[in-house]
Amino acid sequence: EAGVVQSPRYKIIEKKQPVAFWCNPISGHNTLYWYLQNLGQGPELLIRYENEEAVDDSQLPKDRFSAERLKGVDSTLKIQPAELGDSAVYLCASSWTGAGGELFFGEGSRLTVL
Amino acid sequence: GQQVMQIPQYQHVQEGEDFTTYCNSSTTLSNIQWYKQRPGGHPVFLIQLVKSGEVKKQKRLTFQFGEAKKNSSLHITATQTTDVGTYFCAGHPGGYQKVTFGIGTKLQVIP
């Protein structure tokens, strides 16, 4: 069974540039999450989708971050414009059930903003 | 909002010694999960505890959920170099509320 697939694995951009991350969850997983992980910290939820609906985006900085999950399968997280403080690992995860289920994480996308 | 505190933040042990990490939630939990993240890797699910006072074992790992369902611990007996990594607890208050991760305990095992 294929795991959660994310791309790109690494991205280096200059501040004020846009960046996008893509995630393909495990087949059949209706719930998809985007997490932010800073160095030495635990993952922090940015947004959770149930199928194509964003059911929890309270932690997503909506002035510069956006996400979509068209057709309820793969998802894209975008940052525009990027700031220095956005340098972090962006983790995608999926689960069978809703908010409290076992999370299957992708390998993450490491963003460096110069 | 819910807070999940985890201690210690770092732990160095000699190979063969035991290791314990503790997790405390500011609110009562429906369940608690534990994840392991190897250096340079991503978090990998270890276990989920649901019942008050529950104890589960996975080989050398023992997980406990407190009677009040607000705290938990992970104990590793006779650590090995393969145990190196960061161990996160993640608490779920229930329903549609989000899971909150602790800061993690980074374990170093000295051969």
Coordinates of C-alpha atoms in Angstrom, one line a residue:
Chain A
E1 CA 0.0 0.0 0.0
A2 CA 1.4 3.4 -1.0
G3 CA 1.9 5.9 1.8
V4 CA 1.2 9.6 1.8
V5 CA 3.1 11.2 -1.0
Q6 CA 4.4 14.8 -0.8
S7 CA 6.3 17.0 -3.2
P8 CA 8.6 18.7 -3.4
R9 CA 10.8 17.3 -0.6
Y10 CA 12.9 20.5 -0.5
K11 CA 12.3 24.0 -1.6
I12 CA 14.5 27.1 -1.3
I13 CA 13.0 30.4 -2.3
E14 CA 13.6 34.1 -1.6
K15 CA 11.2 36.0 0.6
K16 CA 8.1 37.4 -1.1
Q17 CA 8.1 34.6 -3.6
P18 CA 5.2 32.1 -3.8
V19 CA 5.5 28.4 -3.1
A20 CA 3.1 25.5 -3.4
F21 CA 3.2 22.0 -1.8
W22 CA 1.3 19.0 -3.0
C23 CA 0.0 16.0 -1.1
N24 CA -1.6 12.7 -2.2
P25 CA -3.1 10.9 0.8
I26 CA -3.4 7.1 1.2
S27 CA -6.2 5.8 -1.0
G28 CA -9.5 5.7 0.8
H29 CA -8.5 8.2 3.6
N30 CA -11.2 10.8 3.7
T31 CA -9.4 13.0 6.2
L32 CA -6.4 15.1 5.2
Y33 CA -4.3 17.3 7.3
W34 CA -1.6 19.9 6.7
Y35 CA 0.8 20.4 9.6
L36 CA 3.6 22.8 10.2
Q37 CA 6.7 21.6 12.1
N38 CA 9.3 24.0 13.3
L39 CA 12.7 22.7 14.3
G40 CA 12.5 21.2 17.8
Q41 CA 8.8 21.4 18.0
G42 CA 5.8 19.1 17.5
P43 CA 3.6 19.3 14.5
E44 CA 1.0 22.1 14.6
L45 CA -2.2 21.7 12.6
L46 CA -2.8 24.2 9.8
I47 CA -5.9 22.8 8.2
R48 CA -8.0 19.6 8.3
Y49 CA -10.2 18.4 5.4
E50 CA -13.0 15.9 5.5
N51 CA -13.3 14.9 1.9
E52 CA -13.3 18.3 0.0
E53 CA -14.5 20.4 2.9
A54 CA -12.1 22.3 5.2
V55 CA -13.6 21.6 8.6
D56 CA -10.8 23.2 10.7
D57 CA -8.7 26.0 9.3
S58 CA -8.6 28.1 12.4
Q59 CA -4.8 28.0 12.6
L60 CA -4.2 28.8 8.9
P61 CA -2.8 32.3 8.4
K62 CA -5.3 33.2 5.7
D63 CA -3.6 36.4 4.7
R64 CA -0.8 34.5 3.0
F65 CA -1.7 30.8 3.2
S66 CA -4.3 29.0 1.2
A67 CA -5.2 25.3 0.6
E68 CA -7.5 23.3 -1.5
R69 CA -8.6 19.7 -1.9
L70 CA -10.5 19.5 -5.1
K71 CA -12.4 16.3 -5.6
G72 CA -11.6 15.2 -2.1
V73 CA -8.3 13.4 -2.9
D74 CA -5.0 15.2 -3.3
S75 CA -4.4 18.6 -1.8
T76 CA -2.3 21.7 -2.4
L77 CA -1.0 24.2 0.2
K78 CA 0.2 27.6 -1.1
I79 CA 2.1 30.4 0.5
Q80 CA 2.1 33.8 -1.2
P81 CA 4.1 35.8 -0.4
A82 CA 6.5 33.7 1.7
E83 CA 8.3 35.3 4.7
L84 CA 11.5 34.3 6.4
G85 CA 9.5 32.9 9.4
D86 CA 7.8 30.4 7.1
S87 CA 10.9 28.3 6.9
A88 CA 9.8 25.0 8.4
V89 CA 8.7 21.5 7.4
Y90 CA 5.2 21.2 6.0
L91 CA 3.8 17.8 6.8
C92 CA 0.7 16.2 5.1
A93 CA -1.1 13.5 6.9
S94 CA -4.2 11.4 6.3
S95 CA -6.4 9.2 8.3
W96 CA -9.4 6.8 8.0
T97 CA -11.5 8.6 10.5
G98 CA -12.0 12.1 11.6
A99 CA -10.2 14.3 14.1
G100 CA -8.9 11.7 16.5
G101 CA -7.8 8.9 14.3
E102 CA -4.3 7.5 13.7
L103 CA -2.3 9.8 11.5
F104 CA -0.2 8.6 8.6
F105 CA 2.3 11.3 7.7
G106 CA 4.1 12.0 4.5
E107 CA 7.9 12.6 4.4
G108 CA 7.3 16.4 4.5
S109 CA 8.3 19.3 2.4
R110 CA 11.2 21.3 3.9
L111 CA 10.9 25.0 3.0
T112 CA 13.8 27.4 3.3
V113 CA 13.0 31.1 2.8
L114 CA 16.1 33.3 2.2
Chain B
G1 CA -7.1 26.1 24.1
Q2 CA -5.8 22.7 24.9
Q3 CA -2.2 22.4 25.9
V4 CA -0.1 19.3 25.9
M5 CA 3.1 19.4 27.9
Q6 CA 5.9 16.8 27.5
I7 CA 9.0 16.3 29.6
P8 CA 11.9 15.9 29.5
Q9 CA 12.6 17.7 26.2
Y10 CA 16.0 15.9 25.9
Q11 CA 17.3 12.7 27.3
H12 CA 20.7 11.0 26.8
V13 CA 21.0 7.4 28.1
Q14 CA 23.6 4.7 27.9
E15 CA 22.6 1.8 25.8
G16 CA 20.8 -0.7 28.0
E17 CA 19.4 1.9 30.4
D18 CA 15.7 2.6 30.7
F19 CA 14.0 5.7 29.4
T20 CA 10.7 7.4 30.3
T21 CA 8.9 10.4 28.8
Y22 CA 5.8 12.0 30.4
C23 CA 2.9 13.8 28.8
N24 CA 0.3 16.0 30.5
S25 CA -2.8 17.6 29.0
S26 CA -4.6 20.7 30.3
T27 CA -7.9 19.0 29.5
T28 CA -9.4 15.5 29.8
L29 CA -8.7 13.5 26.7
S30 CA -10.7 11.1 24.7
N31 CA -7.6 9.4 23.5
I32 CA -3.8 9.9 23.4
Q33 CA -1.5 8.8 20.7
W34 CA 2.3 8.3 20.6
Y35 CA 4.5 8.9 17.6
K36 CA 8.2 8.4 16.9
Q37 CA 10.2 10.6 14.6
R38 CA 13.6 9.4 13.5
P39 CA 16.2 12.1 12.7
G40 CA 15.4 13.6 9.3
G41 CA 12.2 11.5 9.1
H42 CA 8.5 12.0 9.7
P43 CA 6.3 11.1 12.7
V44 CA 5.3 7.4 12.7
F45 CA 2.3 6.2 14.7
L46 CA 3.2 3.9 17.6
I47 CA 0.0 3.4 19.6
Q48 CA -3.3 4.9 20.7
L49 CA -4.7 4.7 24.3
V50 CA -8.4 5.2 25.0
K51 CA -9.3 3.7 28.3
S52 CA -8.7 5.3 31.8
G53 CA -5.7 3.5 33.4
E54 CA -4.9 1.6 30.2
V55 CA -1.5 0.0 29.9
K56 CA -0.2 -1.4 26.5
K57 CA 3.1 -3.0 25.7
Q58 CA 5.0 -3.3 22.4
K59 CA 8.1 -5.4 23.0
R60 CA 10.3 -3.1 25.1
L61 CA 7.9 -0.2 25.1
T62 CA 5.2 0.3 27.7
F63 CA 2.5 2.9 27.4
Q64 CA 0.2 4.1 30.1
F65 CA -2.8 6.3 30.2
G66 CA -3.7 8.0 33.5
E67 CA -6.8 7.3 35.5
A68 CA -8.0 10.9 34.9
K69 CA -7.2 10.6 31.2
K70 CA -5.0 13.7 31.4
N71 CA -1.6 12.2 31.5
S72 CA 0.4 9.5 29.8
S73 CA 3.8 8.0 29.8
L74 CA 6.0 6.0 27.5
H75 CA 8.7 3.7 29.0
I76 CA 11.4 2.0 27.1
T77 CA 13.3 -0.9 28.8
A78 CA 16.9 -1.5 28.0
T79 CA 17.3 1.1 25.3
Q80 CA 19.0 0.3 22.0
T81 CA 20.6 2.5 19.4
T82 CA 17.5 1.9 17.2
D83 CA 15.4 3.7 19.8
V84 CA 17.1 7.1 18.9
G85 CA 14.6 9.7 17.8
T86 CA 12.0 12.1 19.1
Y87 CA 8.9 10.7 20.8
F88 CA 5.7 12.8 20.6
C89 CA 2.5 12.4 22.5
A90 CA -0.7 13.8 20.8
G91 CA -3.9 14.4 22.8
H92 CA -7.4 14.3 21.4
P93 CA -10.1 15.9 23.5
G94 CA -12.8 14.2 21.5
G95 CA -15.4 14.9 18.9
Y96 CA -14.3 17.1 16.1
Q97 CA -11.6 18.9 18.2
K98 CA -8.1 18.7 16.9
V99 CA -5.3 16.6 18.1
T100 CA -2.6 18.6 19.9
F101 CA 1.0 17.4 19.8
G102 CA 3.5 17.8 22.7
I103 CA 6.9 19.4 22.1
G104 CA 8.5 15.9 22.0
T105 CA 11.3 14.2 23.9
K106 CA 14.4 13.8 21.9
L107 CA 16.2 10.5 22.9
Q108 CA 19.9 10.0 22.3
V109 CA 21.3 6.5 23.1
I110 CA 25.1 6.3 23.7
P111 CA 26.5 3.0 22.5

